[in-house]
CSV table of C-alpha atoms and ligand atoms in Angstrom, one decimal:
chain,number,residue,atom,x,y,z
Y,1,UNK,CA,-11.3,15.8,-7.7
Y,2,UNK,CA,-9.5,19.1,-7.5
Y,3,UNK,CA,-7.4,21.6,-9.4
Y,4,UNK,CA,-3.9,20.0,-9.8
Y,5,UNK,CA,-2.2,23.3,-8.9
Y,6,UNK,CA,-3.5,22.8,-5.4
Y,7,UNK,CA,-1.1,19.9,-5.1
Y,8,UNK,CA,-1.7,16.6,-3.4
Y,9,UNK,CA,-3.8,16.0,-0.4
Y,10,UNK,CA,-4.0,12.6,1.2
Y,11,UNK,CA,-6.9,10.9,2.9
Y,12,UNK,CA,-6.8,7.6,4.7
Y,13,UNK,CA,-10.0,5.8,4.9
Y,14,UNK,CA,-10.5,3.7,8.0
Y,15,UNK,CA,-11.1,0.1,7.2
Y,16,UNK,CA,-13.8,0.2,9.8
Y,17,UNK,CA,-15.9,2.9,8.1
Y,18,UNK,CA,-15.5,2.2,4.5
Y,19,UNK,CA,-17.4,0.7,1.7
Y,20,UNK,CA,-15.5,-2.3,0.5
Y,21,UNK,CA,-13.3,-1.3,-2.4
Y,22,UNK,CA,-11.3,-4.5,-2.4
Y,23,UNK,CA,-13.7,-6.4,-4.5
Y,24,UNK,CA,-15.0,-3.8,-7.0
Y,25,UNK,CA,-12.6,-2.3,-9.4
Y,26,UNK,CA,-13.2,1.3,-10.5
Y,27,UNK,CA,-10.7,3.1,-12.6
Y,28,UNK,CA,-11.8,6.4,-11.2
Y,29,UNK,CA,-10.9,5.2,-7.7
Y,30,UNK,CA,-7.7,3.5,-8.9
Y,31,UNK,CA,-6.5,6.7,-10.4
Y,32,UNK,CA,-6.6,8.2,-6.9
Y,33,UNK,CA,-5.8,5.1,-4.9
Y,34,UNK,CA,-2.2,5.3,-3.6
Y,35,UNK,CA,-2.2,2.0,-1.9
Y,36,UNK,CA,-4.2,-0.3,0.2
Y,37,UNK,CA,-3.6,-2.3,3.4
Y,38,UNK,CA,-5.5,-5.5,4.2
Y,39,UNK,CA,-5.3,-7.8,7.1
Y,40,UNK,CA,-6.4,-11.1,8.4
Y,41,UNK,CA,-5.2,-14.7,8.6
Y,42,UNK,CA,-6.6,-15.7,5.2
Y,43,UNK,CA,-5.4,-14.8,1.8
Y,44,UNK,CA,-5.8,-11.2,0.8
Y,45,UNK,CA,-9.0,-10.6,-0.9
Y,46,UNK,CA,-8.0,-7.9,-3.5
Y,47,UNK,CA,-7.8,-7.5,-7.2
Y,48,UNK,CA,-6.8,-3.9,-7.1
Y,49,UNK,CA,-4.0,-2.9,-9.5
Y,50,UNK,CA,-2.2,-0.9,-6.8
Y,51,UNK,CA,0.5,-1.8,-4.3
Y,52,UNK,CA,-1.2,-3.6,-1.4
Y,53,UNK,CA,0.3,-4.6,1.9
Y,54,UNK,CA,-1.3,-7.6,3.6
Y,55,UNK,CA,-0.8,-7.9,7.3
Y,56,UNK,CA,-1.0,-11.5,8.4
Y,57,UNK,CA,-2.8,-10.8,11.7
Y,58,UNK,CA,-6.4,-11.2,12.8
Y,59,UNK,CA,-8.6,-8.2,13.5
Y,60,UNK,CA,-10.0,-8.2,17.0
Y,61,UNK,CA,-13.4,-7.2,18.1
Y,62,UNK,CA,-14.9,-7.1,14.6
Y,63,UNK,CA,-17.6,-9.6,13.8
Y,64,UNK,CA,-18.7,-8.4,10.3
Y,65,UNK,CA,-16.6,-8.3,7.2
Y,66,UNK,CA,-14.4,-5.2,6.9
Y,67,UNK,CA,-12.6,-3.7,4.0
Y,68,UNK,CA,-9.1,-2.5,3.6
Y,69,UNK,CA,-7.5,0.7,4.7
Y,70,UNK,CA,-7.2,2.8,1.5
Y,71,UNK,CA,-4.8,5.7,1.0
Y,72,UNK,CA,-6.4,8.2,-1.4
Y,73,UNK,CA,-4.7,11.1,-3.1
Y,74,UNK,CA,-6.6,14.1,-4.4
Y,75,UNK,CA,-4.2,14.4,-7.4
Y,76,UNK,CA,-4.1,11.5,-9.8
Y,77,UNK,CA,-1.5,8.8,-9.5
Y,78,UNK,CA,0.5,6.8,-11.9
Y,79,UNK,CA,2.1,3.4,-11.7
Y,80,UNK,CA,5.9,3.8,-11.3
Y,81,UNK,CA,7.6,1.1,-13.3
Y,82,UNK,CA,10.5,-0.3,-11.4
Y,83,UNK,CA,12.0,-3.8,-11.4
Y,84,UNK,CA,12.1,-3.9,-7.6
Y,85,UNK,CA,8.5,-3.2,-6.6
Y,86,UNK,CA,5.1,-2.1,-7.7
Y,87,UNK,CA,4.8,1.5,-6.8
Y,88,UNK,CA,2.3,4.3,-7.2
Y,89,UNK,CA,3.0,8.0,-7.1
Y,90,UNK,CA,2.5,11.5,-8.3
Y,91,UNK,CA,4.4,14.8,-8.3
Y,92,UNK,CA,4.6,14.8,-4.5
Y,93,UNK,CA,4.5,11.3,-3.0
Y,94,UNK,CA,5.4,7.7,-3.7
Y,95,UNK,CA,4.0,4.6,-2.1
Y,96,UNK,CA,5.0,1.0,-2.5
Y,97,UNK,CA,5.4,-2.4,-0.9
Y,98,UNK,CA,8.5,-4.5,-0.9
Y,99,UNK,CA,8.2,-8.2,0.1
Y,100,UNK,CA,11.2,-10.4,0.4
Y,101,UNK,CA,11.2,-14.1,1.4
Y,102,UNK,CA,13.9,-14.8,3.9
Y,103,UNK,CA,16.9,-16.4,2.1
Y,104,UNK,CA,17.8,-19.8,3.5
Y,105,UNK,CA,20.5,-20.2,6.0
Y,106,UNK,CA,23.4,-18.0,7.0
Y,107,UNK,CA,25.2,-16.1,4.2
Y,108,UNK,CA,28.7,-14.8,5.0
Y,109,UNK,CA,27.9,-15.1,8.7
Y,110,UNK,CA,24.7,-13.0,8.3
Y,111,UNK,CA,21.4,-14.5,9.6
Y,112,UNK,CA,18.6,-14.6,7.0
Y,113,UNK,CA,16.4,-11.8,8.3
Y,114,UNK,CA,19.4,-9.5,8.6
Y,115,UNK,CA,20.2,-10.3,5.0
Y,116,UNK,CA,16.6,-9.7,3.8
Y,117,UNK,CA,16.1,-6.5,5.7
Y,118,UNK,CA,19.3,-5.1,4.3
Y,119,UNK,CA,18.4,-6.1,0.8
Y,120,UNK,CA,14.9,-4.8,1.2
Y,121,UNK,CA,16.0,-1.3,2.4
Y,122,UNK,CA,18.6,-1.1,-0.4
Y,123,UNK,CA,15.9,-1.9,-2.9
Y,124,UNK,CA,13.6,0.7,-1.2
Y,125,UNK,CA,16.2,3.5,-1.3
Y,126,UNK,CA,17.2,2.5,-4.9
Y,127,UNK,CA,13.6,3.1,-6.0
Y,128,UNK,CA,13.5,6.4,-4.1
Y,129,UNK,CA,16.7,7.5,-5.8
Y,130,UNK,CA,15.8,6.4,-9.3
Y,131,UNK,CA,12.4,8.1,-9.2
Y,132,UNK,CA,13.5,11.2,-7.3
Y,133,UNK,CA,11.6,10.9,-4.1
Y,134,UNK,CA,14.6,11.5,-1.8
Y,135,UNK,CA,12.8,11.4,1.6
Y,136,UNK,CA,11.4,8.3,3.2
Y,137,UNK,CA,8.5,9.5,5.4
Y,138,UNK,CA,7.3,6.3,7.0
Y,139,UNK,CA,7.9,2.6,6.8
Y,140,UNK,CA,5.6,-0.2,8.0
Y,141,UNK,CA,7.6,-3.4,8.7
Y,142,UNK,CA,6.0,-6.8,9.3
Y,143,UNK,CA,7.8,-10.1,9.8
Y,144,UNK,CA,7.0,-13.5,11.2
Y,145,UNK,CA,8.3,-14.6,14.6
Y,146,UNK,CA,9.7,-11.2,15.5
Y,147,UNK,CA,10.8,-12.3,19.0
Y,148,UNK,CA,12.1,-15.7,18.0
Y,149,UNK,CA,15.8,-16.5,18.3
Y,150,UNK,CA,17.7,-18.1,15.4
Y,151,UNK,CA,21.4,-18.3,14.6
Y,152,UNK,CA,22.1,-17.2,18.1
Y,153,UNK,CA,20.3,-13.8,17.7
Y,154,UNK,CA,16.8,-12.5,18.3
Y,155,UNK,CA,15.0,-11.9,15.0
Y,156,UNK,CA,14.1,-8.3,15.7
Y,157,UNK,CA,17.8,-7.6,16.3
Y,158,UNK,CA,18.6,-9.3,13.0
Y,159,UNK,CA,16.0,-7.0,11.4
Y,160,UNK,CA,17.5,-3.9,13.0
Y,161,UNK,CA,21.0,-4.9,11.9
Y,162,UNK,CA,19.9,-5.4,8.3
Y,163,UNK,CA,17.8,-2.2,8.3
Y,164,UNK,CA,20.6,-0.1,9.6
Y,165,UNK,CA,23.1,-1.6,7.1
Y,166,UNK,CA,20.6,-0.9,4.3
Y,167,UNK,CA,20.3,2.7,5.4
Y,168,UNK,CA,24.0,3.1,5.6
Y,169,UNK,CA,24.7,1.4,2.3
Y,170,UNK,CA,22.3,3.8,0.7
Y,171,UNK,CA,24.0,6.9,2.2
Y,172,UNK,CA,21.1,7.6,4.5
Y,173,UNK,CA,21.4,9.0,8.1
Y,174,UNK,CA,20.9,6.3,10.8
Y,175,UNK,CA,20.4,8.9,13.6
Y,176,UNK,CA,18.6,12.2,13.8
Y,177,UNK,CA,16.4,12.8,10.7
Y,178,UNK,CA,15.2,9.2,10.3
Y,179,UNK,CA,11.7,8.1,9.2
Y,180,UNK,CA,8.7,7.1,11.3
Y,181,UNK,CA,8.2,3.3,11.5
Y,182,UNK,CA,6.8,0.3,13.1
Y,183,UNK,CA,8.2,-3.3,13.3
Y,184,UNK,CA,5.6,-5.9,14.1
Y,185,UNK,CA,5.4,-9.7,14.4
Y,186,UNK,CA,2.8,-11.4,12.2
Y,187,UNK,CA,1.7,-15.0,11.8
Y,188,UNK,CA,3.1,-15.7,8.4
Y,189,UNK,CA,4.2,-14.4,5.1
Y,190,UNK,CA,7.5,-12.8,4.0
Y,191,UNK,CA,9.2,-9.7,5.4
Y,192,UNK,CA,6.8,-7.0,4.2
Y,193,UNK,CA,7.7,-3.3,4.1
Y,194,UNK,CA,5.3,-0.6,2.9
Y,195,UNK,CA,6.7,2.8,2.4
Y,196,UNK,CA,5.6,6.4,1.9
Y,197,UNK,CA,8.2,8.8,0.5
Y,198,UNK,CA,8.1,12.3,-0.7
Y,199,UNK,CA,9.9,15.1,-2.6
Y,200,UNK,CA,10.0,17.3,0.5
Y,201,UNK,CA,11.7,16.4,3.8
Y,202,UNK,CA,9.7,15.8,7.0
Y,203,UNK,CA,10.4,16.9,10.5
Y,204,UNK,CA,11.4,13.9,12.6
Y,205,UNK,CA,10.0,14.1,16.1
Y,206,UNK,CA,11.2,12.4,19.3
Y,207,UNK,CA,9.6,11.8,22.6
Y,208,UNK,CA,11.3,13.5,25.6
Y,209,UNK,CA,10.0,10.7,27.9
Y,210,UNK,CA,12.0,8.1,25.8
Y,211,UNK,CA,15.6,7.8,24.6
Y,212,UNK,CA,15.6,8.0,20.8
Y,213,UNK,CA,15.5,4.4,19.5
Y,214,UNK,CA,18.7,5.1,17.4
Y,215,UNK,CA,20.5,5.8,20.8
Y,216,UNK,CA,19.1,2.7,22.7
Y,217,UNK,CA,21.9,1.0,24.7
Y,218,UNK,CA,23.6,-2.1,23.4
Y,219,UNK,CA,21.5,-4.5,25.3
Y,220,UNK,CA,18.9,-4.2,22.5
Y,221,UNK,CA,21.4,-5.0,19.8
Y,222,UNK,CA,24.7,-3.5,18.6
Y,223,UNK,CA,23.0,-2.1,15.5
Y,224,UNK,CA,20.2,0.0,16.7
Y,225,UNK,CA,16.7,0.6,15.4
Y,226,UNK,CA,16.5,3.3,12.7
Y,227,UNK,CA,13.3,5.2,13.3
Y,228,UNK,CA,12.0,8.4,14.8
Y,229,UNK,CA,8.9,8.7,17.0
Y,230,UNK,CA,6.9,10.5,14.3
Y,231,UNK,CA,7.2,12.3,11.0
Y,232,UNK,CA,5.5,15.7,10.3
Y,233,UNK,CA,5.1,16.0,6.5
Y,234,UNK,CA,3.9,18.9,4.5
Y,235,UNK,CA,2.0,18.8,1.3
Y,236,UNK,CA,0.8,21.9,-0.4
Y,237,UNK,CA,-2.3,22.6,1.6
Y,238,UNK,CA,-2.1,19.8,4.1
Y,239,UNK,CA,0.1,18.6,7.0
Y,240,UNK,CA,0.3,14.9,7.8
Y,241,UNK,CA,1.4,13.5,11.1
Y,242,UNK,CA,2.7,9.9,10.9
Y,243,UNK,CA,3.1,8.5,14.4
Y,244,UNK,CA,5.4,5.5,14.8
Y,245,UNK,CA,4.5,2.5,16.8
Y,246,UNK,CA,4.4,3.6,20.4
Y,247,UNK,CA,4.7,1.4,23.5
Y,248,UNK,CA,5.0,1.4,27.2
Y,249,UNK,CA,8.6,2.4,27.3
Y,250,UNK,CA,10.2,5.1,29.5
Y,251,UNK,CA,13.8,6.0,28.8
Y,252,UNK,CA,14.7,2.7,27.1
Y,253,UNK,CA,13.0,0.3,29.5
Y,254,UNK,CA,9.7,-1.4,29.3
Y,255,UNK,CA,7.4,-0.4,32.1
Y,256,UNK,CA,4.4,-2.1,33.7
Y,257,UNK,CA,5.5,-5.6,32.7
Y,258,UNK,CA,2.6,-8.0,32.9
Y,259,UNK,CA,-0.1,-5.3,33.2
Y,260,UNK,CA,-1.7,-4.5,29.9
Y,261,UNK,CA,-4.0,-1.9,31.3
Y,262,UNK,CA,-1.1,0.2,32.7
Y,263,UNK,CA,0.9,-0.4,29.5
Y,264,UNK,CA,-2.0,0.9,27.5
Y,265,UNK,CA,-2.2,4.0,29.7
Y,266,UNK,CA,1.5,4.6,29.5
Y,267,UNK,CA,1.4,4.2,25.7
Y,268,UNK,CA,-1.3,6.9,25.4
Y,269,UNK,CA,0.8,9.2,27.6
Y,270,UNK,CA,3.8,8.6,25.2
Y,271,UNK,CA,1.5,9.3,22.2
Y,272,UNK,CA,0.4,12.6,23.9
Y,273,UNK,CA,4.1,13.5,24.5
Y,274,UNK,CA,4.8,13.0,20.8
Y,275,UNK,CA,1.7,15.1,19.9
Y,276,UNK,CA,3.1,17.8,22.2
Y,277,UNK,CA,6.3,17.8,20.1
Y,278,UNK,CA,4.2,17.9,16.9
Y,279,UNK,CA,2.4,21.0,18.3
Y,280,UNK,CA,5.7,22.9,18.7
Y,281,UNK,CA,6.2,22.4,14.9
Y,282,UNK,CA,2.8,22.4,13.3
Y,283,UNK,CA,1.8,25.0,10.8
Y,284,UNK,CA,-1.8,24.5,11.7
Y,285,UNK,CA,-3.6,27.0,14.0
Y,286,UNK,CA,-5.1,24.1,15.9
Y,287,UNK,CA,-3.2,21.6,18.0
Y,288,UNK,CA,-3.0,17.9,17.4
Y,289,UNK,CA,-5.0,16.0,20.0
Y,290,UNK,CA,-5.3,12.3,20.7
Y,291,UNK,CA,-8.8,12.1,19.2
Y,292,UNK,CA,-7.6,13.5,15.9
Y,293,UNK,CA,-5.6,10.3,15.3
Y,294,UNK,CA,-6.8,7.4,13.3
Y,295,UNK,CA,-5.2,4.5,15.3
Y,296,UNK,CA,-4.0,1.0,14.6
Y,297,UNK,CA,-3.4,-1.0,17.8
Y,298,UNK,CA,-1.4,-4.2,18.0
Y,299,UNK,CA,-2.5,-6.4,20.9
Y,300,UNK,CA,-0.4,-9.4,21.7
Y,301,UNK,CA,-3.0,-11.5,23.5
Y,302,UNK,CA,-6.5,-11.6,22.1
Y,303,UNK,CA,-7.9,-11.9,25.6
Y,304,UNK,CA,-6.7,-8.4,26.4
Y,305,UNK,CA,-8.9,-6.7,23.8
Y,306,UNK,CA,-11.7,-5.6,26.1
Y,307,UNK,CA,-9.3,-4.0,28.6
Y,308,UNK,CA,-7.4,-2.2,25.9
Y,309,UNK,CA,-10.5,-1.0,24.1
Y,310,UNK,CA,-12.1,0.4,27.2
Y,311,UNK,CA,-9.0,2.5,28.0
Y,312,UNK,CA,-8.5,3.6,24.4
Y,313,UNK,CA,-12.1,4.5,24.0
Y,314,UNK,CA,-12.2,6.5,27.2
Y,315,UNK,CA,-9.4,8.7,25.7
Y,316,UNK,CA,-10.9,9.1,22.3
Y,317,UNK,CA,-14.2,10.6,20.9
Y,318,UNK,CA,-17.0,8.1,20.6
Y,319,UNK,CA,-16.6,7.8,16.8
Y,320,UNK,CA,-13.0,6.9,17.2
Y,321,UNK,CA,-11.7,4.7,14.3
Y,322,UNK,CA,-9.4,2.2,15.9
Y,323,UNK,CA,-8.2,-1.0,14.1
Y,324,UNK,CA,-7.1,-3.7,16.6
Y,325,UNK,CA,-4.9,-6.4,15.3
Y,326,UNK,CA,-3.7,-9.5,17.1
Y,327,UNK,CA,0.0,-9.3,16.5
Y,328,UNK,CA,3.4,-9.5,18.3
Y,329,UNK,CA,5.3,-6.5,19.6
Y,330,UNK,CA,9.0,-6.6,19.2
Y,331,UNK,CA,9.8,-7.0,22.9
Y,332,UNK,CA,8.6,-10.1,24.7
Y,333,UNK,CA,7.5,-7.9,27.7
Y,334,UNK,CA,5.4,-5.5,25.6
Y,335,UNK,CA,1.7,-6.4,25.3
Y,336,UNK,CA,0.5,-3.4,23.3
Y,337,UNK,CA,1.7,-1.0,20.7
Y,338,UNK,CA,-0.3,1.8,19.1
Y,339,UNK,CA,0.4,3.9,16.0
Y,340,UNK,CA,-1.6,6.6,14.2
Y,341,UNK,CA,-2.1,9.2,11.5
Y,342,UNK,CA,-3.7,12.6,11.5
Y,343,UNK,CA,-3.9,15.3,9.0
Y,344,UNK,CA,-4.8,19.0,9.0
Y,345,UNK,CA,-5.5,21.5,6.3
Y,346,UNK,CA,-3.0,24.4,6.3
Y,347,UNK,CA,-2.5,27.6,4.4
Y,348,UNK,CA,-1.0,26.8,1.0
Y,349,UNK,CA,2.8,26.9,0.8
Y,350,UNK,CA,3.9,30.3,-0.7
Y,351,UNK,CA,6.3,28.7,-3.2
Y,352,UNK,CA,4.6,25.6,-4.6
O,1,3EB,C1,10.0,1.0,20.8
O,1,3EB,O1,9.6,2.1,21.0
O,1,3EB,C2,9.0,-0.1,20.5
O,1,3EB,O2,11.9,-1.0,15.0
O,1,3EB,O3,10.8,0.2,13.5
O,1,3EB,C3,8.3,1.0,17.8
O,1,3EB,C4,8.3,1.6,16.5
O,1,3EB,C5,9.1,-0.1,18.0
O,1,3EB,C6,9.1,1.2,15.5
O,1,3EB,C7,11.0,-0.2,14.7
O,1,3EB,C8,10.0,-0.5,17.0
O,1,3EB,C9,10.0,0.2,15.8
O,1,3EB,O4,11.2,0.7,20.7
O,1,3EB,C10,9.2,-0.8,19.3
């Protein structure tokens, strides 16, 4: 595919545009396939020998069968053998999926999701340490019943507590230079965490319109969320922008409660504000724009899909690749959350 001295470049195929690789195995593809994401309420339809994350949520607005989102690397990958998870990586990046069932009942006063999140993040950082990928770039967190309350605590707060403890126990910062992430409620399955890590640090970006999530006030939980608004990562000849889940939040408060159209517009303004930050740091000669992003949108109520699509499409180019999933946002009063990725070719780093 390319000369290895050029280093890794990553390409993410939209599930909406792609030939279906989930049913046909090809070793040439598998050598370059970092990982794969599938979605839907049924069982994942994949026999690929790479880490796959299945999102238990229905795709909205799609009538025909669609494939998976595939992350392809220009330089070949190998399986990273680790007892904790199935991972794939090369000299630059590592991708894997950790899935943990929630242990039953309270353990030492700790609710099950708190316990599982802590265990999962300790496993994740253990893998990064053992295989020498020190930097977590992005995590995709999915869990059932995210806004439910058990053991006297909201489950998203349980997750936040366990995640933060997992970071701290692994000697990772819980403020400042933290990875991009999303935390989404799905309709079944275990706690599922996909991760992308690298050998080089990223720039963690924040949104001036929002308080950093790791500084949210106590009303959202004593142990705060551990994520940044975006990660800007550099590969040898490529820059990758990994935008976290973004919602209709100003400061720390949800805005436009009950109005999905306004929430969608506010979310897009927040995304633009993060892009503006990325553009202060990019090594590319061109700025990141909304229509450069390949988007994944989580829509709480299926009935809202037409309103959301109309607004998103009016801000994107006509060939926009947006995957809409019917899933729960972590706050009861949020009806929409949108995340995205974009990449640009840059001049090669001078010291590879
Ligand atoms: C927010 O901005 C909305 O807990 O990992 C967005 C992205 C949100 C990531 C996470 C949560 C997370 O607070 C929710």
